[in-house]
Amino acid sequence: MNYRLFFSPTGGTKRATGLLCEAMGQDFAVIDLTLPKERAKSREFATGDLLVFGLPVYGGRLPQIPGLLDGLKGNGTPCVLCACYGNRNYDDMLLEWKTEMEKRGFVCVAAAALVIPHVYSERLGKGRPDEADLPAIREFARRIKDKKDKTPVRVPGNFPYKKWEKPLLTPAKEEGCIKCGLCRQACPTAAINEDFTGDAASCIQCMKCVRICPVGCRRLDMSAIRKYLEENYLPRRENEFFI
Ligand SMILES: Cc1cc2nc3c(=O)[nH]c(=O)nc-3n(C[C@H](O)[C@H](O)[C@H](O)COP(=O)(O)O)c2cc1C
């Protein structure tokens, strides 16, 4: 059976994996790992299954969420890793991810680094993947289907991995909160307390609550990082494929 898995607080990774699976022209069962209750489930995959798996790049690494991959167990199960990033870089993400998947019984037979919209800038990765990206995505889909053996793919990256320093920020609750609870329900790391304040220790700054708040009262000022990103990383990066 084919599975499409993703963790995608603001939808970019979900969309990119959807385009790849559509290009493969096969049916995929969807496993959305964005909410903690889904990640808490144990899932075991068979040798004959195939996973197309998408995660966003955070700080050039896997999102550093405790237990992110721990519910997954493979039995020599082939998987295709899609590192989705906001046009800056994916650094050591694919190497770290491949290593972690192998520890859990998977064989990474192909990988891609796909540009998606950056959550901190409306300009980086805008509209990606777009029309111009589709021919190469289709070609990658064809090569995955044609790959008959389970040779592990070589991916770029260095060890020790790029250092991740977790920013101790969390979106503030501003005046006007109507206590609807949407932000608490949707938070991918259960980082919103009962009084709707944020817990900086578990917040990953994914911006889900900021996007979902119906009255716009959750805010996180990302103007400094946005300026830095737009001054340095605007030129279009091309997607990369490894097989
Ligand atoms: C904490 C954090 C760190 C990020 N680090 C990077 C990065 O190192 N390189 C990059 O190109 N994009 C980076 N991004 C952008 C994400 O890879 C991606 O654009 C965004 O989170 C959207 O994914 P989603 O829509 O699937 O949630 C980062 C985003 C967040 C929230």
Short mmCIF file of C-alpha atoms and ligand atoms in Angstrom, two decimals:
data_model
loop_
_atom_site.label_atom_id
_atom_site.label_comp_id
_atom_site.label_asym_id
_atom_site.label_seq_id
_atom_site.Cartn_x
_atom_site.Cartn_y
_atom_site.Cartn_z
CA MET A 1 0.00 0.00 0.00
CA ASN A 2 1.14 3.59 -0.65
CA TYR A 3 1.10 6.19 2.11
CA ARG A 4 1.52 9.95 2.00
CA LEU A 5 2.69 11.32 5.33
CA PHE A 6 3.33 14.91 6.30
CA PHE A 7 3.72 17.34 9.16
CA SER A 8 2.55 20.69 7.86
CA PRO A 9 1.30 23.43 10.20
CA THR A 10 0.63 25.97 7.44
CA GLY A 11 -0.04 23.66 4.48
CA GLY A 12 3.01 24.15 2.25
CA THR A 13 4.48 20.69 2.87
CA LYS A 14 1.08 19.09 2.52
CA ARG A 15 0.57 20.70 -0.89
CA ALA A 16 4.06 19.80 -2.18
CA THR A 17 3.71 16.10 -1.24
CA GLY A 18 0.24 16.12 -2.78
CA LEU A 19 1.66 17.28 -6.11
CA LEU A 20 4.31 14.55 -6.10
CA CYS A 21 1.79 11.82 -5.25
CA GLU A 22 -0.60 13.11 -7.91
CA ALA A 23 2.24 12.96 -10.44
CA MET A 24 2.80 9.31 -9.48
CA GLY A 25 -0.77 8.59 -10.56
CA GLN A 26 -1.40 6.05 -7.78
CA ASP A 27 -3.62 5.97 -4.70
CA PHE A 28 -2.09 7.08 -1.40
CA ALA A 29 -3.58 6.75 2.07
CA VAL A 30 -2.99 10.06 3.87
CA ILE A 31 -1.41 10.27 7.33
CA ASP A 32 -1.34 13.80 8.69
CA LEU A 33 1.14 13.99 11.58
CA THR A 34 0.60 17.66 12.33
CA LEU A 35 -1.35 17.16 15.56
CA PRO A 36 0.18 15.53 18.66
CA LYS A 37 -2.59 12.94 18.93
CA GLU A 38 -1.74 11.58 15.47
CA ARG A 39 1.98 11.43 16.25
CA ALA A 40 1.21 9.49 19.43
CA LYS A 41 -0.23 6.57 17.43
CA SER A 42 2.02 3.60 16.61
CA ARG A 43 2.11 2.70 12.94
CA GLU A 44 3.95 -0.23 11.43
CA PHE A 45 4.59 -0.52 7.71
CA ALA A 46 5.22 -3.62 5.58
CA THR A 47 8.16 -4.37 3.31
CA GLY A 48 5.93 -3.95 0.29
CA ASP A 49 4.54 -0.55 1.30
CA LEU A 50 5.83 2.77 -0.02
CA LEU A 51 5.93 6.02 1.96
CA VAL A 52 6.09 9.48 0.42
CA PHE A 53 6.92 11.62 3.43
CA GLY A 54 7.07 15.43 3.67
CA LEU A 55 8.46 17.54 6.50
CA PRO A 56 9.31 21.25 6.61
CA VAL A 57 12.93 22.27 7.19
CA TYR A 58 13.43 24.20 10.43
CA GLY A 59 16.85 25.80 10.88
CA GLY A 60 18.38 23.51 8.26
CA ARG A 61 17.31 20.50 10.34
CA LEU A 62 14.37 18.24 11.06
CA PRO A 63 11.79 20.11 13.15
CA GLN A 64 13.12 19.46 16.68
CA ILE A 65 9.85 18.14 18.09
CA PRO A 66 10.26 15.41 20.69
CA GLY A 67 9.02 12.06 19.34
CA LEU A 68 8.23 13.43 15.87
CA LEU A 69 9.10 10.13 14.14
CA ASP A 70 8.76 7.73 17.06
CA GLY A 71 5.32 6.36 16.14
CA LEU A 72 6.67 5.03 12.84
CA LYS A 73 8.16 1.57 12.37
CA GLY A 74 9.32 0.14 9.07
CA ASN A 75 10.24 -3.39 8.02
CA GLY A 76 12.71 -2.56 5.29
CA THR A 77 9.92 -0.28 3.99
CA PRO A 78 10.95 2.02 1.13
CA CYS A 79 10.36 5.73 1.64
CA VAL A 80 10.76 8.93 -0.35
CA LEU A 81 11.77 11.91 1.78
CA CYS A 82 10.57 15.39 0.75
CA ALA A 83 12.35 18.13 2.69
CA CYS A 84 10.20 21.21 2.09
CA TYR A 85 11.87 24.55 2.71
CA GLY A 86 11.32 28.25 2.31
CA ASN A 87 13.93 29.05 -0.37
CA ARG A 88 16.80 29.65 2.07
CA ASN A 89 18.42 26.21 2.43
CA TYR A 90 17.83 22.70 3.73
CA ASP A 91 21.40 22.25 5.03
CA ASP A 92 21.65 18.93 6.96
CA MET A 93 17.94 18.11 7.05
CA LEU A 94 17.99 15.23 4.55
CA LEU A 95 21.01 13.53 6.10
CA GLU A 96 19.56 13.81 9.61
CA TRP A 97 16.15 12.59 8.45
CA LYS A 98 17.51 9.65 6.43
CA THR A 99 19.59 8.57 9.44
CA GLU A 100 16.56 8.75 11.75
CA MET A 101 14.34 6.82 9.30
CA GLU A 102 16.94 4.06 8.92
CA LYS A 103 17.06 3.68 12.71
CA ARG A 104 13.31 3.03 12.56
CA GLY A 105 13.48 0.33 9.88
CA PHE A 106 12.94 2.28 6.67
CA VAL A 107 15.02 2.36 3.49
CA CYS A 108 15.24 5.81 1.91
CA VAL A 109 15.16 5.07 -1.81
CA ALA A 110 14.71 8.65 -3.05
CA ALA A 111 14.65 12.18 -1.69
CA ALA A 112 13.79 15.69 -2.78
CA ALA A 113 14.39 19.21 -1.50
CA LEU A 114 11.33 21.17 -2.57
CA VAL A 115 10.83 24.92 -2.28
CA ILE A 116 7.57 25.99 -0.62
CA PRO A 117 6.39 29.38 0.70
CA HIS A 118 8.43 30.59 3.68
CA VAL A 119 6.20 31.09 6.66
CA TYR A 120 8.11 34.25 7.70
CA SER A 121 8.02 36.03 4.32
CA GLU A 122 5.37 36.45 1.67
CA ARG A 123 8.10 36.73 -0.97
CA LEU A 124 10.36 33.72 -0.39
CA GLY A 125 9.03 30.65 -2.17
CA LYS A 126 5.82 32.44 -3.14
CA GLY A 127 3.45 30.08 -4.99
CA ARG A 128 5.96 27.20 -5.01
CA PRO A 129 5.82 24.56 -6.31
CA ASP A 130 4.54 26.42 -9.38
CA GLU A 131 3.96 25.57 -13.05
CA ALA A 132 7.67 25.79 -13.79
CA ASP A 133 8.38 23.18 -11.08
CA LEU A 134 5.96 20.58 -12.40
CA PRO A 135 7.96 18.96 -15.25
CA ALA A 136 10.82 18.01 -12.91
CA ILE A 137 8.40 16.79 -10.24
CA ARG A 138 6.70 14.59 -12.86
CA GLU A 139 10.05 13.24 -14.02
CA PHE A 140 10.98 12.44 -10.40
CA ALA A 141 7.65 10.65 -9.94
CA ARG A 142 8.36 8.57 -13.03
CA ARG A 143 11.84 7.64 -11.80
CA ILE A 144 10.48 6.58 -8.38
CA LYS A 145 7.98 4.28 -10.09
CA ASP A 146 10.73 2.87 -12.35
CA LYS A 147 13.14 2.20 -9.48
CA LYS A 148 12.87 -1.53 -8.99
CA ASP A 149 15.59 -2.09 -6.39
CA LYS A 150 15.82 -0.66 -2.89
CA THR A 151 19.26 0.93 -3.11
CA PRO A 152 19.50 3.60 -0.42
CA VAL A 153 19.79 7.08 -1.89
CA ARG A 154 22.77 9.34 -1.16
CA VAL A 155 21.75 12.73 0.21
CA PRO A 156 23.77 15.87 0.92
CA GLY A 157 24.49 17.07 4.45
CA ASN A 158 27.12 17.09 7.14
CA PHE A 159 27.51 15.58 10.57
CA PRO A 160 27.63 17.05 13.19
CA TYR A 161 24.43 18.68 12.00
CA LYS A 162 23.91 22.43 11.84
CA LYS A 163 23.34 23.68 15.37
CA TRP A 164 19.72 24.45 16.16
CA GLU A 165 19.15 27.11 18.77
CA LYS A 166 15.52 27.11 19.65
CA PRO A 167 14.18 30.68 19.78
CA LEU A 168 12.32 31.22 23.03
CA LEU A 169 9.48 33.09 21.39
CA THR A 170 5.80 32.37 21.24
CA PRO A 171 2.97 34.32 19.64
CA ALA A 172 1.47 36.76 22.13
CA LYS A 173 -2.22 36.89 22.90
CA GLU A 174 -3.26 40.47 22.17
CA GLU A 175 -6.38 42.32 23.25
CA GLY A 176 -9.58 40.97 21.71
CA CYS A 177 -9.24 37.20 22.24
CA ILE A 178 -12.74 35.69 22.02
CA LYS A 179 -11.63 32.43 23.68
CA CYS A 180 -12.91 30.35 20.76
CA GLY A 181 -10.18 27.77 21.36
CA LEU A 182 -9.25 27.28 17.70
CA CYS A 183 -5.59 28.03 18.36
CA ARG A 184 -5.38 25.45 21.16
CA GLN A 185 -7.04 22.77 19.03
CA ALA A 186 -4.78 23.44 16.06
CA CYS A 187 -1.41 23.93 17.79
CA PRO A 188 0.95 21.19 16.51
CA THR A 189 2.87 21.03 19.80
CA ALA A 190 0.07 21.70 22.33
CA ALA A 191 1.93 24.88 23.29
CA ILE A 192 -1.13 27.00 24.13
CA ASN A 193 -2.20 27.03 27.77
CA GLU A 194 -5.77 27.01 29.05
CA ASP A 195 -5.68 30.79 29.47
CA PHE A 196 -4.50 31.03 25.83
CA THR A 197 -1.03 32.23 26.73
CA GLY A 198 1.74 30.45 24.83
CA ASP A 199 4.31 28.09 26.30
CA ALA A 200 7.65 29.24 24.88
CA ALA A 201 9.39 25.97 25.78
CA SER A 202 7.23 23.85 23.48
CA CYS A 203 6.27 26.47 20.86
CA ILE A 204 8.04 25.88 17.51
CA GLN A 205 7.08 29.28 15.98
CA CYS A 206 5.27 27.51 13.13
CA MET A 207 2.72 30.37 12.94
CA LYS A 208 -0.32 28.09 12.83
CA CYS A 209 -2.10 29.97 15.63
CA VAL A 210 -1.33 33.33 14.04
CA ARG A 211 -2.83 32.14 10.74
CA ILE A 212 -5.90 30.49 12.28
CA CYS A 213 -6.99 33.14 14.80
CA PRO A 214 -10.34 34.45 13.46
CA VAL A 215 -9.93 37.85 15.13
CA GLY A 216 -6.22 38.34 14.42
CA CYS A 217 -5.18 38.61 18.04
CA ARG A 218 -2.26 36.20 18.07
CA ARG A 219 0.91 37.92 16.92
CA LEU A 220 4.61 37.21 16.65
CA ASP A 221 6.82 39.96 15.29
CA MET A 222 9.02 38.33 12.67
CA SER A 223 9.97 41.58 10.89
CA ALA A 224 13.70 41.32 11.68
CA ILE A 225 14.01 37.77 10.36
CA ARG A 226 11.80 38.62 7.36
CA LYS A 227 14.09 41.53 6.47
CA TYR A 228 17.18 39.30 6.79
CA LEU A 229 15.62 36.57 4.64
CA GLU A 230 14.43 38.97 1.94
CA GLU A 231 17.80 40.73 1.79
CA ASN A 232 19.71 37.48 1.39
CA TYR A 233 17.54 34.68 0.01
CA LEU A 234 15.10 36.05 -2.56
CA PRO A 235 16.60 34.59 -5.78
CA ARG A 236 14.67 31.53 -6.89
CA ARG A 237 16.23 28.22 -5.83
CA GLU A 238 15.53 25.16 -7.89
CA ASN A 239 14.14 21.94 -6.45
CA GLU A 240 16.64 19.11 -6.09
CA PHE A 241 16.00 15.42 -6.60
CA PHE A 242 18.06 12.44 -5.44
CA ILE A 243 17.44 8.89 -6.59
C1 LIG B 1 11.16 27.62 13.03
C2 LIG B 1 11.29 27.64 11.54
C3 LIG B 1 12.53 27.50 10.95
C4 LIG B 1 12.65 27.50 9.55
N1 LIG B 1 13.88 27.31 9.00
C5 LIG B 1 14.02 27.29 7.64
C6 LIG B 1 15.30 27.05 7.05
O1 LIG B 1 16.30 26.77 7.70
N2 LIG B 1 15.40 27.13 5.70
C7 LIG B 1 14.33 27.44 4.92
O2 LIG B 1 14.52 27.58 3.71
N3 LIG B 1 13.08 27.59 5.45
C8 LIG B 1 12.91 27.53 6.79
N4 LIG B 1 11.67 27.70 7.36
C9 LIG B 1 10.49 27.75 6.48
C10 LIG B 1 9.82 26.38 6.44
O3 LIG B 1 10.69 25.40 5.92
C11 LIG B 1 8.50 26.39 5.67
O4 LIG B 1 8.54 27.36 4.70
C12 LIG B 1 7.32 26.70 6.53
O5 LIG B 1 7.49 26.34 7.86
C13 LIG B 1 6.03 26.18 5.95
O6 LIG B 1 5.81 24.79 6.09
P1 LIG B 1 4.29 24.30 6.23
O7 LIG B 1 3.46 25.26 5.41
O8 LIG B 1 4.25 22.92 5.69
O9 LIG B 1 3.95 24.39 7.69
C14 LIG B 1 11.51 27.68 8.74
C15 LIG B 1 10.25 27.82 9.35
C16 LIG B 1 10.13 27.79 10.71
C17 LIG B 1 8.76 27.91 11.32
#
